[in-house]
């Protein structure tokens, strides 16, 4: 039985109720909570004393003072306590054992607490107990058992109000899912935890920032495993920002180590080394897990640079810490790192012994991806010893595991070892193909060390028929990367291989500067689009130190710059203007010192989405390479004609597919649309028609009509759906920060730029960038956005070169951009570049058939959020449908949310429940002034007037949303904590504001 259930109502004193209500204090200052609880210990009721001691112990646990927590729990006598308080005491003892690494005792006590909590019943206690059990099994490397317990904990705690325990369980489950290779579930659970914390004031507490950091770090691991390395780095840096606000050196060390791991992977070894040293400085001797992981990474870095004595010293300390820990995963990582050091020292027998030990431990802890990597290492070790048959056995196991993992990085490693194995079996064609696929994959992931190793393998490949020029090029690429990384052993090996290659193969004409078969192959392979072929040609010509600019003329006669190399931006603009005049007046006399050659011209009708002609301008060419350059230009013309023919065939195929489009309810649902109107179906049909295109789209419509929903539908229907969708609100960022937010910046580019930033454009690479409120983009920034749209290149603030990106752009606005262009508030060329395809989203009053469907959908969301059973009467549905909704779908959603929040459970909503009066925003200005300011008089001081206006807007927003703080904060454009703080400042009581 529960203790409070046994007490008569009049026996529960006020202090008893306070004790009962203290409950979850994670959103408050722990020291303040401790003081309140200590003050209550004067009450002489034994069960309440035990409960208060549990709560005090919990606060000491939050503060990390485990001895103080243990002292309070030791004062509790379990015998004779009611079941609910006894369960709490057992739970607190179990939780304490968890943090002191006594996992078996934690499991034993938590299971007792779980059994009692289920009998009471007490869902919060049961959920927390399951979370402790899961965490303890995690410490014991029993990941499947940990997963089962944590899954139960998340589902149970998700139905309670205990945000602290729920978020903590989400983090633990996310980590375990990552270890088990269940990345999609890990992503889903981490998002649940992040959303729960960010939508609560507790997200700003030390506890909230700690768990947010852990959840972000887990998401970074997912991104890294999926090959999104830059995104992983960005998320790890966000996690580090969360942990910095906690001032916890252990968390900061973990964050620095995580960021260092990414820099280590992508070849920024100096930066990785500095971060690892910073992490090592912050870690105390008691933090054995993080210290051990840091030492292991430091050993890998030292070994790859040939500093084997430093690597062994770090591994000796890591071995001691790993042996003292109860983590088999940590011991496995130690053996894996030691095996890598042995391998690089060419001590293959010890390397195989350590890789085998690591593999066995990874199998025992059920980490299939790590098992695959260990088998690949064993295969490579056997190959180094000449045992091709043994290598094949290990490789087959790794390949089968990789096929089930869907891990791009792992697949690249499998391709590399598969290529080496095929070469050892004298299958040169298969081996080189696998190595080139591996190199391409590693290059796309920006894994410099692995790229260099792969090119070294290809450059030293045995067998007949491999062009010496190719092998020399591969070895020179590897040499350049090894030199950048500072890896002495591989640098010497590559130099020796180049010397041997030169000795074996005399120099021919094919090896002379200016003749490069590989570059010609690159050009002939670039048939994806005319722009791709043009950029490839420019890159090849630029490699011969010849300035080049390539322009495209479209069907409207506009001239666009596709790419330029070796020329200043102003020079390129002058060349474009000169070429425009020459195309417009071909018979006029021209200055022949500045030449333009037509690369390619279309015959007959041309689609408006493809160029009509392409033109090239070349700088000064040395006489010895002039024939080669002109041959490349002629070859580019053939390639461009192939691009044109390919595009024509694809358009015909797409037209045939589009003619068969049927927009039914299933398609609307697939696109994420809620509605039934013909206007919505027309938009869906147009989205389907462009699903195979990356054309720029401009979505127009009033505020609240669902422009972002349409943008997401376009992304979901396109071939980019598995890549990022990044939304950026141009009206939500100050003008002075806009350029950095869009294009990124380099460290030190301006005051406060203490690290590199990607910018939203590069964050969306490969996917879709949604520019909301594009009409608010400042005029000075519009030329730079136009250049990005034309060149598909971004120039981060402070960078010395532009970076190529592949992004599909969708923009949205509620303004009339044509009118803004006429008023000179928006650039005409940018407007035309954005307005390639226009989708106008009609207001809700013009598609009333959508209102009943939207209303039911919004109602379902609201009742689930408020845990009520509320239904709409036919009369209410009719009234909603007939209303004009000037705020469109957003206003409809807010109104339903307000009504549901105020309604009793099991209510049938009638028209009287809804407010169909004219919005307060449409009042005459004089009336608004009377309401905001006393006696209608505006105070003379600006600060006083602003304060009164702010108070009015907050109160009205809370009233409109029925006291829903989240929606009011969203409408006002501030965070929930800021809204709470302002309510406190202005003396606004939320319940009174709702009541009017």
PDB file of N, CA, C and O in Angstrom, residues 95-156:
ATOM      1  N   UNK A  95      20.412   3.286  -7.333  1.00  0.00           N
ATOM      2  CA  UNK A  95      20.959   4.343  -8.183  1.00  0.00           C
ATOM      3  C   UNK A  95      22.363   4.741  -7.733  1.00  0.00           C
ATOM      4  O   UNK A  95      23.247   4.983  -8.559  1.00  0.00           O
ATOM      5  N   UNK A  96      22.560   4.777  -6.430  1.00  0.00           N
ATOM      6  CA  UNK A  96      23.873   5.114  -5.899  1.00  0.00           C
ATOM      7  C   UNK A  96      24.907   4.049  -6.275  1.00  0.00           C
ATOM      8  O   UNK A  96      26.040   4.367  -6.651  1.00  0.00           O
ATOM      9  N   UNK A  97      24.511   2.776  -6.201  1.00  0.00           N
ATOM     10  CA  UNK A  97      25.415   1.689  -6.612  1.00  0.00           C
ATOM     11  C   UNK A  97      25.783   1.807  -8.087  1.00  0.00           C
ATOM     12  O   UNK A  97      26.899   1.477  -8.500  1.00  0.00           O
ATOM     13  N   UNK A  98      24.820   2.272  -8.885  1.00  0.00           N
ATOM     14  CA  UNK A  98      25.086   2.450 -10.313  1.00  0.00           C
ATOM     15  C   UNK A  98      26.237   3.419 -10.527  1.00  0.00           C
ATOM     16  O   UNK A  98      27.152   3.160 -11.314  1.00  0.00           O
ATOM     17  N   UNK A  99      26.205   4.579  -9.829  1.00  0.00           N
ATOM     18  CA  UNK A  99      27.240   5.591 -10.051  1.00  0.00           C
ATOM     19  C   UNK A  99      28.570   5.199  -9.420  1.00  0.00           C
ATOM     20  O   UNK A  99      29.616   5.728  -9.812  1.00  0.00           O
ATOM     21  N   UNK A 100      28.549   4.320  -8.437  1.00  0.00           N
ATOM     22  CA  UNK A 100      29.809   3.876  -7.810  1.00  0.00           C
ATOM     23  C   UNK A 100      30.315   2.584  -8.442  1.00  0.00           C
ATOM     24  O   UNK A 100      31.157   1.894  -7.877  1.00  0.00           O
ATOM     25  N   UNK A 101      29.725   2.225  -9.624  1.00  0.00           N
ATOM     26  CA  UNK A 101      30.169   1.086 -10.435  1.00  0.00           C
ATOM     27  C   UNK A 101      29.984  -0.270  -9.759  1.00  0.00           C
ATOM     28  O   UNK A 101      30.658  -1.233 -10.116  1.00  0.00           O
ATOM     29  N   UNK A 102      29.062  -0.362  -8.801  1.00  0.00           N
ATOM     30  CA  UNK A 102      28.710  -1.661  -8.216  1.00  0.00           C
ATOM     31  C   UNK A 102      27.465  -2.167  -8.946  1.00  0.00           C
ATOM     32  O   UNK A 102      26.350  -2.148  -8.419  1.00  0.00           O
ATOM     33  N   UNK A 103      27.671  -2.602 -10.200  1.00  0.00           N
ATOM     34  CA  UNK A 103      26.540  -2.951 -11.063  1.00  0.00           C
ATOM     35  C   UNK A 103      25.708  -4.117 -10.528  1.00  0.00           C
ATOM     36  O   UNK A 103      24.471  -4.056 -10.557  1.00  0.00           O
ATOM     37  N   UNK A 104      26.314  -5.220 -10.058  1.00  0.00           N
ATOM     38  CA  UNK A 104      25.489  -6.338  -9.573  1.00  0.00           C
ATOM     39  C   UNK A 104      24.551  -5.936  -8.427  1.00  0.00           C
ATOM     40  O   UNK A 104      23.385  -6.325  -8.409  1.00  0.00           O
ATOM     41  N   UNK A 105      25.065  -5.156  -7.469  1.00  0.00           N
ATOM     42  CA  UNK A 105      24.225  -4.725  -6.358  1.00  0.00           C
ATOM     43  C   UNK A 105      23.133  -3.772  -6.835  1.00  0.00           C
ATOM     44  O   UNK A 105      21.996  -3.808  -6.344  1.00  0.00           O
ATOM     45  N   UNK A 106      23.476  -2.914  -7.801  1.00  0.00           N
ATOM     46  CA  UNK A 106      22.478  -1.996  -8.367  1.00  0.00           C
ATOM     47  C   UNK A 106      21.331  -2.783  -8.987  1.00  0.00           C
ATOM     48  O   UNK A 106      20.155  -2.446  -8.802  1.00  0.00           O
ATOM     49  N   UNK A 107      21.637  -3.830  -9.734  1.00  0.00           N
ATOM     50  CA  UNK A 107      20.594  -4.654 -10.362  1.00  0.00           C
ATOM     51  C   UNK A 107      19.736  -5.329  -9.298  1.00  0.00           C
ATOM     52  O   UNK A 107      18.497  -5.346  -9.386  1.00  0.00           O
ATOM     53  N   UNK A 108      20.381  -5.875  -8.265  1.00  0.00           N
ATOM     54  CA  UNK A 108      19.651  -6.588  -7.197  1.00  0.00           C
ATOM     55  C   UNK A 108      18.655  -5.654  -6.495  1.00  0.00           C
ATOM     56  O   UNK A 108      17.468  -5.991  -6.337  1.00  0.00           O
ATOM     57  N   UNK A 109      19.127  -4.478  -6.087  1.00  0.00           N
ATOM     58  CA  UNK A 109      18.262  -3.546  -5.362  1.00  0.00           C
ATOM     59  C   UNK A 109      17.178  -2.965  -6.277  1.00  0.00           C
ATOM     60  O   UNK A 109      16.023  -2.806  -5.863  1.00  0.00           O
ATOM     61  N   UNK A 110      17.544  -2.649  -7.530  1.00  0.00           N
ATOM     62  CA  UNK A 110      16.572  -2.048  -8.463  1.00  0.00           C
ATOM     63  C   UNK A 110      15.455  -3.038  -8.790  1.00  0.00           C
ATOM     64  O   UNK A 110      14.299  -2.639  -8.976  1.00  0.00           O
ATOM     65  N   UNK A 111      15.775  -4.309  -8.876  1.00  0.00           N
ATOM     66  CA  UNK A 111      14.723  -5.309  -9.149  1.00  0.00           C
ATOM     67  C   UNK A 111      13.736  -5.396  -7.987  1.00  0.00           C
ATOM     68  O   UNK A 111      12.525  -5.546  -8.197  1.00  0.00           O
ATOM     69  N   UNK A 112      14.243  -5.277  -6.748  1.00  0.00           N
ATOM     70  CA  UNK A 112      13.338  -5.251  -5.591  1.00  0.00           C
ATOM     71  C   UNK A 112      12.440  -4.014  -5.652  1.00  0.00           C
ATOM     72  O   UNK A 112      11.224  -4.090  -5.412  1.00  0.00           O
ATOM     73  N   UNK A 113      13.044  -2.864  -5.990  1.00  0.00           N
ATOM     74  CA  UNK A 113      12.274  -1.623  -6.083  1.00  0.00           C
ATOM     75  C   UNK A 113      11.230  -1.729  -7.189  1.00  0.00           C
ATOM     76  O   UNK A 113      10.083  -1.280  -7.034  1.00  0.00           O
ATOM     77  N   UNK A 114      11.600  -2.326  -8.305  1.00  0.00           N
ATOM     78  CA  UNK A 114      10.686  -2.474  -9.439  1.00  0.00           C
ATOM     79  C   UNK A 114       9.484  -3.337  -9.062  1.00  0.00           C
ATOM     80  O   UNK A 114       8.334  -3.004  -9.394  1.00  0.00           O
ATOM     81  N   UNK A 115       9.735  -4.420  -8.358  1.00  0.00           N
ATOM     82  CA  UNK A 115       8.636  -5.317  -7.953  1.00  0.00           C
ATOM     83  C   UNK A 115       7.665  -4.607  -7.016  1.00  0.00           C
ATOM     84  O   UNK A 115       6.438  -4.693  -7.177  1.00  0.00           O
ATOM     85  N   UNK A 116       8.203  -3.859  -6.035  1.00  0.00           N
ATOM     86  CA  UNK A 116       7.341  -3.131  -5.103  1.00  0.00           C
ATOM     87  C   UNK A 116       6.572  -2.020  -5.831  1.00  0.00           C
ATOM     88  O   UNK A 116       5.380  -1.821  -5.578  1.00  0.00           O
ATOM     89  N   UNK A 117       7.246  -1.301  -6.726  1.00  0.00           N
ATOM     90  CA  UNK A 117       6.604  -0.197  -7.444  1.00  0.00           C
ATOM     91  C   UNK A 117       5.450  -0.695  -8.302  1.00  0.00           C
ATOM     92  O   UNK A 117       4.428  -0.019  -8.449  1.00  0.00           O
ATOM     93  N   UNK A 118       5.586  -1.856  -8.881  1.00  0.00           N
ATOM     94  CA  UNK A 118       4.501  -2.415  -9.680  1.00  0.00           C
ATOM     95  C   UNK A 118       3.312  -2.819  -8.816  1.00  0.00           C
ATOM     96  O   UNK A 118       2.161  -2.741  -9.244  1.00  0.00           O
ATOM     97  N   UNK A 119       3.588  -3.250  -7.593  1.00  0.00           N
ATOM     98  CA  UNK A 119       2.493  -3.649  -6.695  1.00  0.00           C
ATOM     99  C   UNK A 119       1.719  -2.439  -6.194  1.00  0.00           C
ATOM    100  O   UNK A 119       0.518  -2.503  -5.961  1.00  0.00           O
ATOM    101  N   UNK A 120       2.411  -1.289  -6.041  1.00  0.00           N
ATOM    102  CA  UNK A 120       1.777  -0.145  -5.381  1.00  0.00           C
ATOM    103  C   UNK A 120       0.498   0.373  -6.084  1.00  0.00           C
ATOM    104  O   UNK A 120      -0.539   0.486  -5.423  1.00  0.00           O
ATOM    105  N   UNK A 121       0.415   0.747  -7.369  1.00  0.00           N
ATOM    106  CA  UNK A 121       1.492   0.891  -8.356  1.00  0.00           C
ATOM    107  C   UNK A 121       2.052   2.308  -8.368  1.00  0.00           C
ATOM    108  O   UNK A 121       1.364   3.257  -8.056  1.00  0.00           O
ATOM    109  N   UNK A 122       3.323   2.425  -8.788  1.00  0.00           N
ATOM    110  CA  UNK A 122       4.005   3.714  -8.897  1.00  0.00           C
ATOM    111  C   UNK A 122       4.828   3.680 -10.182  1.00  0.00           C
ATOM    112  O   UNK A 122       5.945   3.147 -10.212  1.00  0.00           O
ATOM    113  N   UNK A 123       4.269   4.253 -11.276  1.00  0.00           N
ATOM    114  CA  UNK A 123       4.924   4.175 -12.579  1.00  0.00           C
ATOM    115  C   UNK A 123       6.268   4.890 -12.608  1.00  0.00           C
ATOM    116  O   UNK A 123       7.216   4.444 -13.250  1.00  0.00           O
ATOM    117  N   UNK A 124       6.347   6.045 -11.927  1.00  0.00           N
ATOM    118  CA  UNK A 124       7.617   6.775 -11.931  1.00  0.00           C
ATOM    119  C   UNK A 124       8.725   5.949 -11.305  1.00  0.00           C
ATOM    120  O   UNK A 124       9.822   5.832 -11.855  1.00  0.00           O
ATOM    121  N   UNK A 125       8.430   5.370 -10.166  1.00  0.00           N
ATOM    122  CA  UNK A 125       9.432   4.558  -9.471  1.00  0.00           C
ATOM    123  C   UNK A 125       9.782   3.318 -10.299  1.00  0.00           C
ATOM    124  O   UNK A 125      10.952   2.944 -10.419  1.00  0.00           O
ATOM    125  N   UNK A 126       8.771   2.693 -10.903  1.00  0.00           N
ATOM    126  CA  UNK A 126       9.012   1.506 -11.726  1.00  0.00           C
ATOM    127  C   UNK A 126       9.884   1.848 -12.927  1.00  0.00           C
ATOM    128  O   UNK A 126      10.818   1.116 -13.279  1.00  0.00           O
ATOM    129  N   UNK A 127       9.592   2.981 -13.576  1.00  0.00           N
ATOM    130  CA  UNK A 127      10.390   3.399 -14.726  1.00  0.00           C
ATOM    131  C   UNK A 127      11.821   3.695 -14.354  1.00  0.00           C
ATOM    132  O   UNK A 127      12.757   3.294 -15.053  1.00  0.00           O
ATOM    133  N   UNK A 128      12.024   4.406 -13.222  1.00  0.00           N
ATOM    134  CA  UNK A 128      13.386   4.703 -12.789  1.00  0.00           C
ATOM    135  C   UNK A 128      14.150   3.443 -12.427  1.00  0.00           C
ATOM    136  O   UNK A 128      15.341   3.314 -12.713  1.00  0.00           O
ATOM    137  N   UNK A 129      13.455   2.497 -11.783  1.00  0.00           N
ATOM    138  CA  UNK A 129      14.111   1.239 -11.413  1.00  0.00           C
ATOM    139  C   UNK A 129      14.549   0.476 -12.667  1.00  0.00           C
ATOM    140  O   UNK A 129      15.666  -0.052 -12.738  1.00  0.00           O
ATOM    141  N   UNK A 130      13.687   0.436 -13.677  1.00  0.00           N
ATOM    142  CA  UNK A 130      14.052  -0.237 -14.933  1.00  0.00           C
ATOM    143  C   UNK A 130      15.245   0.457 -15.582  1.00  0.00           C
ATOM    144  O   UNK A 130      16.124  -0.199 -16.162  1.00  0.00           O
ATOM    145  N   UNK A 131      15.303   1.795 -15.480  1.00  0.00           N
ATOM    146  CA  UNK A 131      16.427   2.543 -16.059  1.00  0.00           C
ATOM    147  C   UNK A 131      17.731   2.209 -15.346  1.00  0.00           C
ATOM    148  O   UNK A 131      18.779   2.062 -15.983  1.00  0.00           O
ATOM    149  N   UNK A 132      17.679   2.084 -14.024  1.00  0.00           N
ATOM    150  CA  UNK A 132      18.877   1.723 -13.259  1.00  0.00           C
ATOM    151  C   UNK A 132      19.346   0.314 -13.650  1.00  0.00           C
ATOM    152  O   UNK A 132      20.542   0.062 -13.839  1.00  0.00           O
ATOM    153  N   UNK A 133      18.381  -0.609 -13.811  1.00  0.00           N
ATOM    154  CA  UNK A 133      18.735  -1.977 -14.215  1.00  0.00           C
ATOM    155  C   UNK A 133      19.416  -1.953 -15.582  1.00  0.00           C
ATOM    156  O   UNK A 133      20.453  -2.598 -15.787  1.00  0.00           O
ATOM    157  N   UNK A 134      18.836  -1.207 -16.515  1.00  0.00           N
ATOM    158  CA  UNK A 134      19.427  -1.123 -17.840  1.00  0.00           C
ATOM    159  C   UNK A 134      20.820  -0.532 -17.819  1.00  0.00           C
ATOM    160  O   UNK A 134      21.740  -1.021 -18.496  1.00  0.00           O
ATOM    161  N   UNK A 135      21.005   0.538 -17.046  1.00  0.00           N
ATOM    162  CA  UNK A 135      22.316   1.181 -16.961  1.00  0.00           C
ATOM    163  C   UNK A 135      23.347   0.216 -16.366  1.00  0.00           C
ATOM    164  O   UNK A 135      24.490   0.131 -16.823  1.00  0.00           O
ATOM    165  N   UNK A 136      22.937  -0.518 -15.350  1.00  0.00           N
ATOM    166  CA  UNK A 136      23.862  -1.461 -14.713  1.00  0.00           C
ATOM    167  C   UNK A 136      24.258  -2.584 -15.674  1.00  0.00           C
ATOM    168  O   UNK A 136      25.423  -2.987 -15.742  1.00  0.00           O
ATOM    169  N   UNK A 137      23.290  -3.102 -16.437  1.00  0.00           N
ATOM    170  CA  UNK A 137      23.630  -4.126 -17.436  1.00  0.00           C
ATOM    171  C   UNK A 137      24.566  -3.540 -18.506  1.00  0.00           C
ATOM    172  O   UNK A 137      25.436  -4.249 -19.043  1.00  0.00           O
ATOM    173  N   UNK A 138      24.362  -2.281 -18.832  1.00  0.00           N
ATOM    174  CA  UNK A 138      25.261  -1.606 -19.770  1.00  0.00           C
ATOM    175  C   UNK A 138      26.694  -1.621 -19.225  1.00  0.00           C
ATOM    176  O   UNK A 138      27.649  -1.919 -19.950  1.00  0.00           O
ATOM    177  N   UNK A 139      26.859  -1.292 -17.923  1.00  0.00           N
ATOM    178  CA  UNK A 139      28.184  -1.305 -17.312  1.00  0.00           C
ATOM    179  C   UNK A 139      28.817  -2.697 -17.378  1.00  0.00           C
ATOM    180  O   UNK A 139      30.044  -2.832 -17.472  1.00  0.00           O
ATOM    181  N   UNK A 140      27.965  -3.733 -17.337  1.00  0.00           N
ATOM    182  CA  UNK A 140      28.461  -5.115 -17.388  1.00  0.00           C
ATOM    183  C   UNK A 140      28.622  -5.614 -18.814  1.00  0.00           C
ATOM    184  O   UNK A 140      28.894  -6.805 -19.037  1.00  0.00           O
ATOM    185  N   UNK A 141      28.411  -4.715 -19.808  1.00  0.00           N
ATOM    186  CA  UNK A 141      28.505  -5.064 -21.237  1.00  0.00           C
ATOM    187  C   UNK A 141      27.464  -6.090 -21.670  1.00  0.00           C
ATOM    188  O   UNK A 141      27.650  -6.775 -22.675  1.00  0.00           O
ATOM    189  N   UNK A 142      26.351  -6.178 -20.948  1.00  0.00           N
ATOM    190  CA  UNK A 142      25.230  -7.049 -21.321  1.00  0.00           C
ATOM    191  C   UNK A 142      24.223  -6.184 -22.079  1.00  0.00           C
ATOM    192  O   UNK A 142      23.193  -5.764 -21.538  1.00  0.00           O
ATOM    193  N   UNK A 143      24.522  -5.896 -23.353  1.00  0.00           N
ATOM    194  CA  UNK A 143      23.799  -4.848 -24.060  1.00  0.00           C
ATOM    195  C   UNK A 143      22.364  -5.232 -24.411  1.00  0.00           C
ATOM    196  O   UNK A 143      21.467  -4.382 -24.399  1.00  0.00           O
ATOM    197  N   UNK A 144      22.115  -6.489 -24.729  1.00  0.00           N
ATOM    198  CA  UNK A 144      20.746  -6.896 -25.044  1.00  0.00           C
ATOM    199  C   UNK A 144      19.848  -6.763 -23.820  1.00  0.00           C
ATOM    200  O   UNK A 144      18.710  -6.295 -23.903  1.00  0.00           O
ATOM    201  N   UNK A 145      20.354  -7.197 -22.655  1.00  0.00           N
ATOM    202  CA  UNK A 145      19.581  -7.073 -21.420  1.00  0.00           C
ATOM    203  C   UNK A 145      19.411  -5.600 -21.040  1.00  0.00           C
ATOM    204  O   UNK A 145      18.345  -5.189 -20.559  1.00  0.00           O
ATOM    205  N   UNK A 146      20.458  -4.820 -21.278  1.00  0.00           N
ATOM    206  CA  UNK A 146      20.359  -3.381 -21.014  1.00  0.00           C
ATOM    207  C   UNK A 146      19.305  -2.756 -21.921  1.00  0.00           C
ATOM    208  O   UNK A 146      18.495  -1.926 -21.477  1.00  0.00           O
ATOM    209  N   UNK A 147      19.299  -3.162 -23.186  1.00  0.00           N
ATOM    210  CA  UNK A 147      18.324  -2.623 -24.144  1.00  0.00           C
ATOM    211  C   UNK A 147      16.893  -2.910 -23.690  1.00  0.00           C
ATOM    212  O   UNK A 147      16.031  -2.017 -23.694  1.00  0.00           O
ATOM    213  N   UNK A 148      16.615  -4.162 -23.287  1.00  0.00           N
ATOM    214  CA  UNK A 148      15.250  -4.528 -22.873  1.00  0.00           C
ATOM    215  C   UNK A 148      14.791  -3.690 -21.686  1.00  0.00           C
ATOM    216  O   UNK A 148      13.662  -3.176 -21.662  1.00  0.00           O
ATOM    217  N   UNK A 149      15.673  -3.539 -20.686  1.00  0.00           N
ATOM    218  CA  UNK A 149      15.294  -2.778 -19.494  1.00  0.00           C
ATOM    219  C   UNK A 149      15.113  -1.300 -19.813  1.00  0.00           C
ATOM    220  O   UNK A 149      14.153  -0.659 -19.357  1.00  0.00           O
ATOM    221  N   UNK A 150      16.013  -0.729 -20.597  1.00  0.00           N
ATOM    222  CA  UNK A 150      15.935   0.700 -20.914  1.00  0.00           C
ATOM    223  C   UNK A 150      14.755   1.012 -21.829  1.00  0.00           C
ATOM    224  O   UNK A 150      14.135   2.071 -21.722  1.00  0.00           O
ATOM    225  N   UNK A 151      14.430   0.105 -22.750  1.00  0.00           N
ATOM    226  CA  UNK A 151      13.260   0.292 -23.607  1.00  0.00           C
ATOM    227  C   UNK A 151      11.994   0.374 -22.744  1.00  0.00           C
ATOM    228  O   UNK A 151      11.128   1.235 -22.943  1.00  0.00           O
ATOM    229  N   UNK A 152      11.915  -0.525 -21.756  1.00  0.00           N
ATOM    230  CA  UNK A 152      10.781  -0.512 -20.826  1.00  0.00           C
ATOM    231  C   UNK A 152      10.754   0.779 -20.010  1.00  0.00           C
ATOM    232  O   UNK A 152       9.692   1.374 -19.801  1.00  0.00           O
ATOM    233  N   UNK A 153      11.944   1.238 -19.589  1.00  0.00           N
ATOM    234  CA  UNK A 153      12.023   2.461 -18.791  1.00  0.00           C
ATOM    235  C   UNK A 153      11.549   3.674 -19.581  1.00  0.00           C
ATOM    236  O   UNK A 153      10.786   4.505 -19.080  1.00  0.00           O
ATOM    237  N   UNK A 154      11.984   3.792 -20.821  1.00  0.00           N
ATOM    238  CA  UNK A 154      11.598   4.936 -21.647  1.00  0.00           C
ATOM    239  C   UNK A 154      10.091   4.961 -21.871  1.00  0.00           C
ATOM    240  O   UNK A 154       9.446   6.009 -21.773  1.00  0.00           O
ATOM    241  N   UNK A 155       9.511   3.800 -22.193  1.00  0.00           N
ATOM    242  CA  UNK A 155       8.071   3.752 -22.441  1.00  0.00           C
ATOM    243  C   UNK A 155       7.277   4.074 -21.175  1.00  0.00           C
ATOM    244  O   UNK A 155       6.271   4.767 -21.219  1.00  0.00           O
ATOM    245  N   UNK A 156       7.748   3.572 -20.032  1.00  0.00           N
ATOM    246  CA  UNK A 156       7.033   3.826 -18.767  1.00  0.00           C
ATOM    247  C   UNK A 156       7.162   5.292 -18.353  1.00  0.00           C
ATOM    248  O   UNK A 156       6.173   5.956 -18.034  1.00  0.00           O
TER     249      UNK A 156
END
